[in-house]
Tab-separated table of C-alpha atoms and ligand atoms in Angstrom:
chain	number	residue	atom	x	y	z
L	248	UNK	CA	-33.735	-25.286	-96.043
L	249	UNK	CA	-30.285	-26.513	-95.775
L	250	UNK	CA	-28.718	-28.508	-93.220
L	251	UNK	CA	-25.213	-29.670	-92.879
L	252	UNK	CA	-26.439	-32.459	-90.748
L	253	UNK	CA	-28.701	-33.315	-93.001
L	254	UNK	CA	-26.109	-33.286	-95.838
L	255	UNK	CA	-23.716	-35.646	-93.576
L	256	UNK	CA	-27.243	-38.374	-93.626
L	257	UNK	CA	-27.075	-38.284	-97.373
L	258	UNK	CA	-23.432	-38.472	-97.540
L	259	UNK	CA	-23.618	-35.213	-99.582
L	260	UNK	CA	-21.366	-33.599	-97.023
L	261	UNK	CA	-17.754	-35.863	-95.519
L	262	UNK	CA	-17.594	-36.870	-91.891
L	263	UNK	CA	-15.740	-39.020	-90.197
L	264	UNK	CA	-18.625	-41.352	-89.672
L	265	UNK	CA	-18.085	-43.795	-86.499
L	266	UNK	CA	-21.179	-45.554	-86.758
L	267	UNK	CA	-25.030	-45.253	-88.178
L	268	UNK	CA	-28.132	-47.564	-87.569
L	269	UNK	CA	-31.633	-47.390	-89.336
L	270	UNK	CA	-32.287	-43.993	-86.996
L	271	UNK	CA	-29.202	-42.304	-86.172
L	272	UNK	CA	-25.875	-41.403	-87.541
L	273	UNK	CA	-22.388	-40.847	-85.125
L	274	UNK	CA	-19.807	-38.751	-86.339
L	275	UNK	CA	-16.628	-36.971	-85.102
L	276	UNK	CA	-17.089	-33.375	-84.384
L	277	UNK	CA	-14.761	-31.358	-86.630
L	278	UNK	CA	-13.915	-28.604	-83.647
L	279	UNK	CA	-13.194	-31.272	-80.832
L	280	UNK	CA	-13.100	-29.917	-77.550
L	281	UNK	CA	-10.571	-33.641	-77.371
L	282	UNK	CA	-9.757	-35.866	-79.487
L	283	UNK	CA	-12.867	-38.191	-80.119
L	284	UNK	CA	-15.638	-35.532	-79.594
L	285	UNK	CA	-18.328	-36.891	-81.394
L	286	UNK	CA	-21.735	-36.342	-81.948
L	287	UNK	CA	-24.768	-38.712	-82.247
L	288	UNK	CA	-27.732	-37.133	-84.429
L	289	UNK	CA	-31.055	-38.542	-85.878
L	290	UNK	CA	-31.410	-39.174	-89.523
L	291	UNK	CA	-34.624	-37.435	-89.507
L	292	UNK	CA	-34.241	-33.694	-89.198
L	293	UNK	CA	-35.637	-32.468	-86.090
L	294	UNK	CA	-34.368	-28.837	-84.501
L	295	UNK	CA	-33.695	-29.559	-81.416
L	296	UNK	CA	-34.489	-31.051	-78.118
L	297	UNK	CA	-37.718	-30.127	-77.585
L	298	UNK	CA	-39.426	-31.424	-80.886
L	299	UNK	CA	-37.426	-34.666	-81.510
L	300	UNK	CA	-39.995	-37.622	-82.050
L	301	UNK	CA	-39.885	-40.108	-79.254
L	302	UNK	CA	-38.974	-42.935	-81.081
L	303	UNK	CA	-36.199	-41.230	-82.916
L	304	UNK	CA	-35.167	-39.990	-79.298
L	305	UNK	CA	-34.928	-43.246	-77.581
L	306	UNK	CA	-33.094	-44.271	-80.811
L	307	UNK	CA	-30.483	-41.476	-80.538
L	308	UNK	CA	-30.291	-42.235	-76.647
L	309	UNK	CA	-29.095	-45.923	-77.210
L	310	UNK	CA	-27.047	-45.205	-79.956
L	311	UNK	CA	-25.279	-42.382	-77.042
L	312	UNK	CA	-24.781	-45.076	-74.317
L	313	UNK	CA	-23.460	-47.414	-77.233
L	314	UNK	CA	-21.046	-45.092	-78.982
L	315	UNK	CA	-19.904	-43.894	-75.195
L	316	UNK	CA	-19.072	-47.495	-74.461
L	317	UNK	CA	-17.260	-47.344	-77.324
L	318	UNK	CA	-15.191	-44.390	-76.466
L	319	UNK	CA	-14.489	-45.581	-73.007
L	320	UNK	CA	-13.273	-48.651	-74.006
L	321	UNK	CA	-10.993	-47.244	-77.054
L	322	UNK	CA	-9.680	-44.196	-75.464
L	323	UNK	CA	-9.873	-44.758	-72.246
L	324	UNK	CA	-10.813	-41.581	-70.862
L	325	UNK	CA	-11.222	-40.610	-67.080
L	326	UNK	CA	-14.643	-39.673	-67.618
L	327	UNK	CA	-17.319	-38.750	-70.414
L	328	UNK	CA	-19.619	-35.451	-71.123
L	329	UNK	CA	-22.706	-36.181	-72.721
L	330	UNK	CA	-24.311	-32.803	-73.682
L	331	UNK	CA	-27.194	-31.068	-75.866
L	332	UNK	CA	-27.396	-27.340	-76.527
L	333	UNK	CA	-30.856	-26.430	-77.440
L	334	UNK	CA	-31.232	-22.898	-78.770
L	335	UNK	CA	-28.411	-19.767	-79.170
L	336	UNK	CA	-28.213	-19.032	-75.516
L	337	UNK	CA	-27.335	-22.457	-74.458
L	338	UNK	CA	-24.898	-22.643	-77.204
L	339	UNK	CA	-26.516	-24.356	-80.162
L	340	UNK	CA	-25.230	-23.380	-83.264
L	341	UNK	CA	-26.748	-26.333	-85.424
L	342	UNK	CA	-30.087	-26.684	-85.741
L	343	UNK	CA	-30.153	-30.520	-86.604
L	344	UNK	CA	-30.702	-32.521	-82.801
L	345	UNK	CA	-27.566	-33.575	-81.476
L	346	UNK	CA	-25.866	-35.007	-78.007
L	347	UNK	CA	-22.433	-34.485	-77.980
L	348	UNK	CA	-20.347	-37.285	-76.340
L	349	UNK	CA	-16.984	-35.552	-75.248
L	350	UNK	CA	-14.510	-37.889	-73.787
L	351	UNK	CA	-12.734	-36.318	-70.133
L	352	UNK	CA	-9.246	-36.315	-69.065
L	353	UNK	CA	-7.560	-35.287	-65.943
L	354	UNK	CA	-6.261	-31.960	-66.159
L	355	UNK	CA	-7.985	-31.703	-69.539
L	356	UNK	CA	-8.380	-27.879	-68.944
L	357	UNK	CA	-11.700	-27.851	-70.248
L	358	UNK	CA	-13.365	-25.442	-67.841
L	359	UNK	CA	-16.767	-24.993	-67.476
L	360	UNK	CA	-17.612	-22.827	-63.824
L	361	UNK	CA	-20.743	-21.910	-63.318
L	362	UNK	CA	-21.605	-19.008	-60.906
L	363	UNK	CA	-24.216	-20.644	-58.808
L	364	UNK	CA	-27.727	-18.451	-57.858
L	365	UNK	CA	-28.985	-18.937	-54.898
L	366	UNK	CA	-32.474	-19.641	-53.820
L	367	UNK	CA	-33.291	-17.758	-50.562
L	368	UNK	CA	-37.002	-16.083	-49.435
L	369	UNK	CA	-39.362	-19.082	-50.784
L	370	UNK	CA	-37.741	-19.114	-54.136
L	371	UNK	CA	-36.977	-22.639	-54.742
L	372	UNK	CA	-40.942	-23.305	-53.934
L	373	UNK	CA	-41.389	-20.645	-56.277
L	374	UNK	CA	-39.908	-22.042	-58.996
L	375	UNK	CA	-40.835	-25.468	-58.680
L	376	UNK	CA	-44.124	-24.312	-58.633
L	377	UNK	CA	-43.907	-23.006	-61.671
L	378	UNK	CA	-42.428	-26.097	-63.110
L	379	UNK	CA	-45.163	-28.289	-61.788
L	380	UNK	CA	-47.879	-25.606	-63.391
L	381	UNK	CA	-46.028	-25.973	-66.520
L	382	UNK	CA	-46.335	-30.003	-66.401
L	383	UNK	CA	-49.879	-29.762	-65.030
L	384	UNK	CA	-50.569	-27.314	-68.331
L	385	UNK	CA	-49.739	-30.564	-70.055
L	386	UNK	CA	-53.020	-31.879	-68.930
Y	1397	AMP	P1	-23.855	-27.109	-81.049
Y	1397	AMP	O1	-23.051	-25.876	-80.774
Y	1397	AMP	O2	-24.271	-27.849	-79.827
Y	1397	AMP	O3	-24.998	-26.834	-82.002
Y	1397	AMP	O4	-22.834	-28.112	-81.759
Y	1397	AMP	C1	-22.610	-28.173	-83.126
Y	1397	AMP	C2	-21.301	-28.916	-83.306
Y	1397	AMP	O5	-21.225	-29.351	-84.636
Y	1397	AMP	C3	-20.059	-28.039	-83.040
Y	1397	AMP	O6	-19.299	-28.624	-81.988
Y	1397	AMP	C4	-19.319	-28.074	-84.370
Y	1397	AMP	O7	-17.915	-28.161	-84.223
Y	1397	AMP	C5	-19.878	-29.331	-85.036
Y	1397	AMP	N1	-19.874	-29.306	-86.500
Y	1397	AMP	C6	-20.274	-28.297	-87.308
Y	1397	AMP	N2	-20.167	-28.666	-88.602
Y	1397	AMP	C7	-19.688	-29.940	-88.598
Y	1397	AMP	C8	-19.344	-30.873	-89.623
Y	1397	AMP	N3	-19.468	-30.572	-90.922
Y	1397	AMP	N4	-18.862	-32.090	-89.253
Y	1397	AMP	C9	-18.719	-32.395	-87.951
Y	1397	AMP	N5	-19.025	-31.564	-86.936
Y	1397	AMP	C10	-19.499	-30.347	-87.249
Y	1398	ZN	ZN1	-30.917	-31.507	-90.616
């Protein structure tokens, strides 16, 4: 299976590599949404969110709050994004774990508005109970 994640690990593929660790590799995204989008992957191919190994996770988290630090102190932005899109709905289009880190400006005109639901009629019990059944399912 190919990856193009993957392929940036191995160097088979450029990047504008930022940093890389034992773990985890930091890169800037080609399509920025601004300038110094990056993104901070494992080494190890995982799909997404929900099957990343927890020790490659926690890796890919500090390597996140370190590469942030790094883009708040270099560009100075007003505020940061850190995001993951796990599966086509929510906008994953690589299938290779990844947070983006997407540095914030005022009047940036990067516009994300959400139509908000709203819970009414026992609903938010509802779904929190479902939550909690899926935890408990957990055993
Ligand atoms: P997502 O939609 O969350 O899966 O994000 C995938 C991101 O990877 C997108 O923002 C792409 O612009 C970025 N991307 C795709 N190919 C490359 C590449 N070869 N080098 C750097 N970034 C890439
Ligand atoms: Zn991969």
């Amino acid at each position: 299976m190919s990856c193009i994640f993957c392929d940036i690990v191995n160097k088979v593929e450029k990047a504008e590599i930022l940093f890389e660790d034992e773990s985890t590799i930091s890169f800037l995204d080609i399509r920025p949404l601004n300038f110094g989008h990056s993104l901070v992957i494992p080494k190890n191919h995982y799909e997404n969110f929900f099957d990343v190994g927890e020790k490659d996770l926690n890796a890919v988290i500090s390597s996140t709050q370190f590469l942030a630090n790094a883009i708040k102190k270099s560009l100075a932005p007003d505020g940061i994004n850190i995001i993951s899109n796990n599966g086509s709905s929510a906008g994953q289009t690589i299938y290779h774990f990844h947070f983006h880190i997407i540095p914030r400006f005022k009047n940036d005109h990067f516009t994300f508005r959400p139509q908000y639901k709203d819970y009414s009629n026992g609903l938010m019990q509802q779904f929190a109970d479902k939550i909690r059944g899926g935890i408990k399912s957990f055993g």
